Coordinates of C-alpha atoms in Angstrom, one line a residue:
M1 CA 33.4 89.8 -35.2
K2 CA 32.0 89.8 -31.7
N3 CA 28.5 90.4 -33.0
L4 CA 28.8 87.5 -35.4
F5 CA 29.7 85.2 -32.5
V6 CA 26.7 86.3 -30.5
Y7 CA 24.5 85.8 -33.6
I8 CA 25.7 82.2 -34.1
K9 CA 25.2 81.4 -30.4
C10 CA 21.7 82.6 -30.5
A11 CA 21.0 80.7 -33.6
V12 CA 22.3 77.5 -32.0
L13 CA 20.1 78.0 -29.0
L14 CA 17.1 78.7 -31.2
V15 CA 17.6 75.5 -33.1
A16 CA 18.0 73.5 -29.9
L17 CA 14.8 75.0 -28.6
I18 CA 13.0 74.1 -31.8
I19 CA 14.3 70.6 -31.6
F20 CA 13.4 70.2 -28.0
S21 CA 9.9 71.6 -28.6
G22 CA 9.5 69.2 -31.5
C23 CA 10.5 66.2 -29.4
S24 CA 8.1 67.3 -26.7
E25 CA 5.3 67.4 -29.2
E26 CA 6.2 63.9 -30.5
R27 CA 5.2 62.2 -27.2
E28 CA 2.1 60.1 -27.7
K29 CA -1.2 60.9 -25.9
Y30 CA -4.3 58.8 -25.2
T31 CA -7.8 59.9 -24.4
V32 CA -9.4 57.8 -21.7
V33 CA -12.6 56.2 -23.0
E34 CA -15.1 53.5 -21.9
E35 CA -14.8 50.2 -23.8
Q36 CA -14.9 46.5 -23.2
I37 CA -12.0 44.9 -21.4
V38 CA -11.4 41.1 -21.2
E39 CA -9.1 39.9 -18.4
S40 CA -7.5 36.6 -19.1
V41 CA -4.9 34.1 -17.9
Y42 CA -2.4 33.2 -20.6
S43 CA -0.7 29.8 -21.1
S44 CA 0.8 27.8 -23.9
V45 CA -1.3 24.8 -24.9
V46 CA -0.6 21.3 -26.0
I47 CA -3.3 19.1 -27.6
E48 CA -3.5 15.6 -26.1
P49 CA -5.9 12.7 -26.5
Q50 CA -8.6 12.7 -23.9
M51 CA -7.6 9.2 -22.8
I52 CA -4.0 8.1 -23.2
Y53 CA -1.6 5.6 -21.6
K54 CA 1.8 4.1 -22.0
V55 CA 1.8 0.4 -22.7
N56 CA 4.3 -1.3 -20.4
A57 CA 5.2 -5.0 -20.2
S58 CA 4.4 -6.9 -17.0
N59 CA 7.5 -8.9 -17.1
V60 CA 11.0 -8.8 -18.5
G61 CA 11.7 -10.6 -21.7
Y62 CA 12.0 -10.3 -25.5
L63 CA 9.4 -8.7 -27.7
D64 CA 8.2 -11.9 -29.5
E65 CA 5.2 -10.8 -31.6
L66 CA 4.2 -7.2 -32.5
N67 CA 0.6 -7.3 -33.8
V68 CA 0.1 -3.5 -34.4
A69 CA 1.8 -0.6 -36.1
T70 CA 1.9 3.1 -35.5
G71 CA -1.4 4.6 -36.7
D72 CA -3.4 1.4 -36.3
T73 CA -6.8 1.6 -34.6
V74 CA -7.4 -0.9 -31.8
D75 CA -10.3 -2.1 -29.7
V76 CA -10.4 -2.9 -26.0
G77 CA -8.9 -6.3 -25.4
Q78 CA -7.2 -6.5 -28.8
L79 CA -3.8 -8.3 -28.7
L80 CA -1.0 -5.8 -29.1
F81 CA 2.2 -7.8 -28.5
S82 CA 3.6 -10.7 -26.5
I83 CA 6.8 -10.9 -24.4
R84 CA 8.8 -14.1 -24.5
D85 CA 10.0 -14.9 -21.0
I86 CA 11.8 -18.2 -21.1
Q87 CA 11.8 -18.7 -17.4
S88 CA 8.1 -18.0 -17.0
A89 CA 7.3 -20.4 -19.9
N90 CA 9.4 -23.2 -18.3
N91 CA 7.8 -22.6 -15.0
A92 CA 4.3 -22.8 -16.6
N93 CA 5.2 -26.1 -18.3
N94 CA 6.6 -27.7 -15.2
A95 CA 3.6 -26.6 -13.2
R96 CA 1.3 -28.1 -15.8
L97 CA 3.2 -31.4 -15.6
A98 CA 3.0 -31.4 -11.8
Y99 CA -0.7 -30.7 -12.0
E100 CA -1.4 -33.5 -14.4
M101 CA 0.6 -36.0 -12.3
A102 CA -1.3 -34.9 -9.1
R103 CA -4.6 -35.3 -11.0
N104 CA -3.7 -38.8 -12.2
N105 CA -2.6 -39.8 -8.8
Y106 CA -6.0 -38.8 -7.4
Q107 CA -8.4 -39.3 -10.3
G108 CA -6.6 -41.4 -13.0
D109 CA -7.2 -45.0 -13.9
A110 CA -4.1 -46.1 -12.1
N111 CA -4.3 -43.7 -9.1
L112 CA -2.9 -44.6 -5.7
L113 CA -6.4 -44.9 -4.1
E114 CA -7.4 -47.7 -6.5
D115 CA -4.5 -49.8 -5.2
L116 CA -5.5 -49.2 -1.7
K117 CA -9.2 -50.0 -2.4
L118 CA -8.2 -53.3 -3.9
E119 CA -6.2 -54.0 -0.8
L120 CA -9.2 -53.0 1.2
K121 CA -11.4 -55.5 -0.6
D122 CA -8.9 -58.3 0.0
A123 CA -8.8 -57.4 3.7
Q124 CA -12.6 -57.4 3.9
L125 CA -12.7 -60.9 2.3
K126 CA -10.1 -62.1 4.7
L127 CA -11.9 -60.6 7.7
T128 CA -15.1 -62.3 6.6
N129 CA -13.3 -65.7 6.3
D130 CA -11.5 -65.2 9.6
S131 CA -14.8 -64.2 11.3
V132 CA -16.5 -67.4 10.1
N133 CA -13.5 -69.5 11.1
F134 CA -13.4 -68.0 14.6
K135 CA -17.1 -68.5 15.2
H136 CA -16.8 -72.1 13.9
N137 CA -14.0 -72.9 16.3
E138 CA -15.9 -71.2 19.1
E139 CA -18.7 -73.7 18.7
L140 CA -16.3 -76.6 18.4
Y141 CA -14.5 -75.5 21.5
K142 CA -17.8 -75.4 23.4
N143 CA -18.5 -79.0 22.3
G144 CA -15.0 -80.1 23.2
L145 CA -14.0 -80.8 19.6
V146 CA -11.0 -78.4 19.4
T147 CA -8.5 -77.3 22.0
K148 CA -8.5 -73.9 23.6
F149 CA -5.2 -73.2 21.9
E150 CA -6.9 -73.8 18.5
R151 CA -9.8 -71.6 19.5
D152 CA -7.5 -68.8 20.7
Q153 CA -5.4 -69.0 17.5
S154 CA -8.5 -68.4 15.3
E155 CA -9.5 -65.5 17.5
M156 CA -6.1 -63.9 17.2
V157 CA -6.3 -64.3 13.4
Y158 CA -9.7 -62.7 13.4
E159 CA -8.6 -59.7 15.5
A160 CA -5.6 -59.3 13.3
S161 CA -7.9 -59.1 10.2
Q162 CA -10.0 -56.4 12.0
S163 CA -6.8 -54.4 12.7
R164 CA -5.6 -54.7 9.2
L165 CA -9.0 -53.5 7.8
R166 CA -8.9 -50.5 10.1
L167 CA -5.4 -49.7 9.1
I168 CA -6.2 -49.8 5.4
N169 CA -9.3 -47.6 5.9
N170 CA -7.1 -45.1 7.8
R171 CA -4.5 -45.2 5.0
I172 CA -7.2 -44.6 2.4
S173 CA -8.5 -41.6 4.3
R174 CA -5.0 -40.1 4.8
S175 CA -4.0 -40.8 1.2
E176 CA -7.2 -39.3 -0.2
S177 CA -6.6 -36.1 2.0
D178 CA -2.9 -35.9 0.9
L179 CA -3.7 -36.5 -2.7
K180 CA -6.5 -33.8 -2.6
T181 CA -4.1 -31.3 -1.0
T182 CA -1.3 -32.1 -3.5
L183 CA -3.8 -31.7 -6.4
S184 CA -5.0 -28.4 -5.0
Q185 CA -1.5 -27.1 -4.5
A186 CA -0.5 -28.2 -8.0
K187 CA -3.6 -26.4 -9.4
N188 CA -2.7 -23.2 -7.5
N189 CA 0.9 -23.4 -8.7
L190 CA -0.3 -23.9 -12.3
N191 CA -2.7 -20.9 -12.1
S192 CA 0.0 -18.8 -10.7
S193 CA 2.6 -19.8 -13.3
M194 CA 0.0 -19.4 -16.1
S195 CA -0.8 -15.9 -14.8
R196 CA 2.9 -14.9 -14.9
F197 CA 3.2 -16.5 -18.3
E198 CA 0.1 -14.7 -19.6
D199 CA 1.5 -11.4 -18.2
G200 CA 3.6 -11.5 -21.4
I201 CA 0.4 -11.3 -23.5
I202 CA -0.4 -7.5 -23.7
R203 CA -3.8 -6.4 -24.8
S204 CA -5.2 -2.9 -25.3
R205 CA -7.0 -1.2 -22.3
L206 CA -9.0 1.1 -24.5
S207 CA -10.3 1.7 -28.0
G208 CA -8.3 4.2 -29.9
I209 CA -5.2 4.6 -32.0
V210 CA -1.5 3.5 -31.7
Y211 CA 0.4 6.9 -31.5
E212 CA 3.9 5.5 -31.2
I213 CA 5.8 2.2 -30.9
F214 CA 9.2 2.2 -29.2
K215 CA 10.4 -1.4 -29.7
E216 CA 11.1 -3.8 -32.5
P217 CA 10.5 -7.6 -32.4
G218 CA 13.5 -9.3 -30.7
E219 CA 14.4 -6.4 -28.5
L220 CA 14.7 -6.8 -24.8
V221 CA 11.8 -5.2 -22.9
S222 CA 11.8 -4.2 -19.2
M223 CA 8.8 -3.3 -17.0
Q224 CA 10.0 0.3 -16.6
E225 CA 10.2 1.3 -20.3
P226 CA 7.0 1.7 -22.4
V227 CA 6.6 -0.4 -25.6
A228 CA 3.9 1.9 -27.1
I229 CA 1.5 4.8 -26.6
I230 CA -2.2 4.3 -27.2
G231 CA -4.9 7.0 -26.9
S232 CA -8.3 8.0 -27.9
Q233 CA -8.7 8.9 -31.6
D234 CA -11.5 11.4 -31.8
K235 CA -11.6 13.0 -28.3
F236 CA -8.9 15.5 -27.4
V237 CA -8.2 17.8 -24.5
I238 CA -6.4 21.1 -24.2
N239 CA -3.5 20.8 -21.8
M240 CA -2.4 24.1 -20.1
R241 CA 0.0 24.9 -17.3
I242 CA -1.0 27.8 -15.2
D243 CA 1.4 29.7 -12.9
E244 CA 0.6 29.5 -9.2
V245 CA 0.0 33.3 -9.1
D246 CA -2.9 32.9 -11.5
I247 CA -4.5 29.6 -10.5
T248 CA -6.9 31.0 -8.0
R249 CA -8.6 33.0 -10.7
V250 CA -9.3 29.9 -12.9
K251 CA -12.6 28.2 -12.5
I252 CA -14.3 25.2 -14.1
G253 CA -16.5 26.3 -17.0
Q254 CA -14.5 29.4 -17.9
K255 CA -14.1 30.3 -21.6
I256 CA -10.8 29.6 -23.3
V257 CA -9.8 31.3 -26.5
V258 CA -7.3 28.9 -28.3
A259 CA -5.0 29.8 -31.2
M260 CA -2.9 27.0 -32.7
E261 CA 0.1 26.9 -35.0
A262 CA -1.7 24.5 -37.3
Y263 CA -4.6 27.1 -37.8
R264 CA -2.7 30.4 -37.9
D265 CA -5.6 32.6 -38.9
Q266 CA -8.3 31.1 -36.7
S267 CA -9.1 31.0 -33.0
F268 CA -11.4 28.4 -31.3
E269 CA -13.6 28.6 -28.3
A270 CA -13.2 26.0 -25.5
K271 CA -13.9 25.8 -21.8
V272 CA -12.1 24.7 -18.6
T273 CA -13.1 21.1 -17.6
R274 CA -10.5 20.1 -15.0
I275 CA -8.1 21.8 -12.6
S276 CA -5.3 19.8 -11.0
P277 CA -5.5 20.1 -7.2
R278 CA -1.7 19.6 -6.9
M279 CA 1.1 21.9 -8.1
D280 CA 4.0 20.6 -10.0
T281 CA 6.9 21.6 -7.8
Q282 CA 9.4 21.5 -10.6
T283 CA 7.6 24.0 -12.8
Q284 CA 5.6 25.8 -10.1
T285 CA 2.5 25.3 -12.3
F286 CA -0.9 23.6 -12.1
V287 CA -2.3 21.5 -15.0
V288 CA -5.6 22.8 -16.4
E289 CA -7.5 20.9 -19.0
G290 CA -10.1 22.2 -21.4
E291 CA -12.4 20.8 -24.2
F292 CA -13.3 22.5 -27.5
I293 CA -16.7 24.0 -27.9
E294 CA -15.8 24.9 -31.5
K295 CA -13.8 21.9 -32.6
P296 CA -11.2 22.3 -35.4
E297 CA -11.6 20.3 -38.5
A298 CA -8.7 17.9 -37.6
L299 CA -6.7 17.4 -34.4
F300 CA -3.5 15.5 -33.7
M301 CA -1.6 14.6 -30.6
G302 CA 1.0 17.2 -29.8
L303 CA -0.4 20.2 -31.6
T304 CA 0.8 23.4 -29.9
G305 CA -0.5 26.9 -29.5
E306 CA -1.7 29.6 -27.1
G307 CA -4.6 29.8 -24.8
N308 CA -6.3 32.6 -22.9
I309 CA -8.7 31.7 -20.1
V310 CA -11.2 34.5 -19.7
V311 CA -11.5 35.2 -16.0
S312 CA -13.6 38.4 -16.3
E313 CA -15.3 40.6 -18.9
K314 CA -16.6 44.2 -18.6
D315 CA -18.5 45.8 -21.5
K316 CA -18.1 49.3 -20.2
A317 CA -14.9 50.2 -18.3
L318 CA -12.5 53.1 -18.2
V319 CA -9.4 51.6 -19.9
I320 CA -5.9 52.8 -20.9
P321 CA -3.1 51.0 -22.7
R322 CA -0.8 49.2 -20.3
E323 CA 2.2 51.1 -21.5
Y324 CA 0.8 54.4 -20.2
L325 CA 0.7 53.1 -16.6
I326 CA 3.8 54.1 -14.6
G327 CA 4.9 51.9 -11.6
G328 CA 1.5 50.3 -11.6
T329 CA -0.2 53.2 -9.8
Q330 CA 0.4 56.4 -11.8
V331 CA -0.2 58.1 -15.1
E332 CA 1.2 61.3 -16.5
T333 CA -1.1 64.2 -17.6
S334 CA -0.5 67.7 -18.8
V335 CA -0.7 68.9 -15.2
G336 CA 1.7 66.3 -13.8
M337 CA 1.6 62.8 -12.3
I338 CA -1.8 61.4 -11.1
T339 CA -2.2 58.3 -8.9
V340 CA -4.8 55.8 -10.1
R341 CA -6.4 52.6 -8.8
T342 CA -6.5 49.8 -11.3
G343 CA -8.8 46.8 -11.8
A344 CA -9.0 44.2 -14.5
K345 CA -6.0 43.8 -16.8
S346 CA -5.9 42.3 -20.3
L347 CA -2.8 41.7 -22.4
S348 CA -2.9 45.2 -23.8
H349 CA -5.1 47.3 -21.5
V350 CA -5.8 48.0 -17.9
E351 CA -9.0 49.2 -16.2
I352 CA -8.9 52.4 -14.2
I353 CA -11.3 52.3 -11.2
S354 CA -10.4 55.8 -9.8
G355 CA -8.1 58.7 -10.6
L356 CA -9.3 59.3 -14.2
K357 CA -12.5 59.9 -16.0
A358 CA -13.7 59.5 -19.6
G359 CA -12.2 62.2 -21.8
D360 CA -9.0 62.8 -19.7
V361 CA -5.8 62.9 -21.8
I362 CA -2.7 61.0 -20.6
I363 CA 0.8 61.1 -21.9
K364 CA 2.8 58.0 -22.8
P365 CA 6.0 57.7 -20.8
S366 CA 9.1 58.6 -22.8

């Protein structure tokens, strides 16, 4: 019985040893080789029109006329919609009436200056008559034919006519200046009122397509909320957001490999065209834009996908799969742990600069 127990115990140990040996042999190994490695910076991508803007109203009012629909193509300066601002319309009408009144007062057939000019002619005629009468009495007085009182009376009338003529001339000058000023002010007020009124007439700032409309005719529109989105129709950009830890490796002109959900089995080549100099503090990322070199057959605003910005490429480099690297600095071999120095990193592999050579075999961590 005792011998049977010993036999069973040995058998269990043997099975355990076999299982352990089998598990040890199951650990994956990798032979270090030289091959190409492409180091890239990854980001999700969104396709946006190259030029795009939100169309906002310049005043508060009601959407009166909507001249376009979603999907319509528009040209620069084309009328999009108009905002009915009752107060601005009333102000413009009042300003127009004030301008017309001021213009009539200064230039019209029955303007105020014409009345003064008629009065001036009357004063000039009277002055001429009073001048002749005074000179006549002056001669008669010298000959003793009229009294000094009569002579002085005619002189006073003559001087009064001179004063009246000067007064009317001054009134004409002041009135003309006042009427000119009033007309100029009325014109300025009209231009200002018309400008505010015309702010309600919204035209397109670029040639493109209407991507979205947010309002219906009759709805109240404020200056803060957009009425529509308009963007370029044929030119698109690749919008990427790069983490601050990677942004220093991104340069203008670098290659981008783009894969999109709309083209599942294809990838497209693009290049970096713009790097935002300012970080978005909320997302801790920088906006990077690219343009397609190999353009897809059709593009639409809002298409999504993935992009890899190629920051370095090496045709011959010692590389190992990233999952074989332990703690970023070590790999396991048949003789134990070895410290290595790494270089470029791709999504799947890492370059080994020192610590390993081609042909070395490493063991995948368990």
